[in-house]
């Protein structure tokens, strides 16, 4: 896979496997952890979920004193990976990083093989990431108003990239459709990493992706930025208007959290949570995430309770929106 800038290249090369064995500095009590831990990422390498995972994996490995392997398990908008972790041993050696898609999947997938609230223990929230609506370098529109007019006039030919039903990019596309009344031609990928590659190569026209993935390309002028999906402009992208400024009723923020299978022992959950908190307080992690518009959550939100509460709220928030839009994965 092609990494588009030095920031991605650094992570892709350096933290595919995080090996830090520091005897005597385990975060938890008991025997855990006694062997390497696998972090399962539900989307492709080089995308925003992968980036956040690899960023925190280094300091978490250091805190836990064992190796952390990052494994990308793509497919079905993140549900393939979530099902795999739901069915894994409840021993803390298989950990899922997932995002907002954990809350939309129960509505999008009527036959979902797991229940987010019942089949997992929550470790804690990680980040909240704004999204950006962006176009390929050669795509004609230059502003959000022009984008909406252009898509309206060229509905049969314009393409919108997403990472499958259940991906944040798919949710953002759905909100775009609801707000504009337009029915987009969607091109699904296994993650927004490969989708961004095709966008940069002018093979798809536009997409909505997380700032952790788009900030560098926007600042480098490599893509056409139309809007940020937040109520206020971002400090990191001060020149990019909000969706509201462009007349689009679309607000969405992507949140990430860590999960282990249900019935994982409390001491294991506590050890992983302590390592997560340490990672989020790591100066390099905090700086990197903040520069990408997605500062780490505060310590009171990096908890199992705050995580569970947000997941419960988000499942209820998105259910009627998705049902009204009539989208399901069959
Ligand atoms: C990714 O990591 O590829 C993204 O989070 C996919 C998405 O949800 O749009």
Tab-separated table of N, CA and C in Angstrom, residues 1 44 72 77 139 154-155 165 208 210 292 305:
chain	number	residue	atom	x	y	z
A	1	UNK	N	0.837	-1.193	0.000
A	1	UNK	CA	0.000	0.000	0.000
A	1	UNK	C	0.867	1.235	0.000
A	44	UNK	N	-8.507	-0.885	6.709
A	44	UNK	CA	-7.188	-1.070	6.089
A	44	UNK	C	-6.075	-0.333	6.822
A	72	UNK	N	-4.872	-5.785	10.802
A	72	UNK	CA	-5.986	-5.180	10.062
A	72	UNK	C	-6.903	-6.285	9.560
A	77	UNK	N	-17.702	-2.985	6.637
A	77	UNK	CA	-17.775	-1.776	7.454
A	77	UNK	C	-17.318	-1.955	8.888
A	139	UNK	N	-11.260	17.304	-9.528
A	139	UNK	CA	-12.721	17.425	-9.459
A	139	UNK	C	-13.083	18.901	-9.611
A	154	UNK	N	-24.840	16.403	-12.041
A	154	UNK	CA	-24.083	15.275	-12.643
A	154	UNK	C	-24.241	14.007	-11.805
A	155	UNK	N	-25.436	13.798	-11.310
A	155	UNK	CA	-25.678	12.715	-10.362
A	155	UNK	C	-25.307	11.343	-10.916
A	165	UNK	N	-20.553	-0.244	4.308
A	165	UNK	CA	-21.691	0.076	5.168
A	165	UNK	C	-21.290	-0.137	6.624
A	208	UNK	N	-15.825	11.814	2.357
A	208	UNK	CA	-15.839	12.485	3.669
A	208	UNK	C	-14.999	11.613	4.582
A	210	UNK	N	-11.972	11.328	8.009
A	210	UNK	CA	-11.563	11.906	9.290
A	210	UNK	C	-10.304	12.775	9.147
A	292	UNK	N	-3.623	16.679	14.344
A	292	UNK	CA	-4.530	16.110	13.345
A	292	UNK	C	-5.986	16.429	13.680
A	305	UNK	N	-16.886	3.108	31.893
A	305	UNK	CA	-18.240	3.643	32.100
A	305	UNK	C	-18.584	4.729	31.083
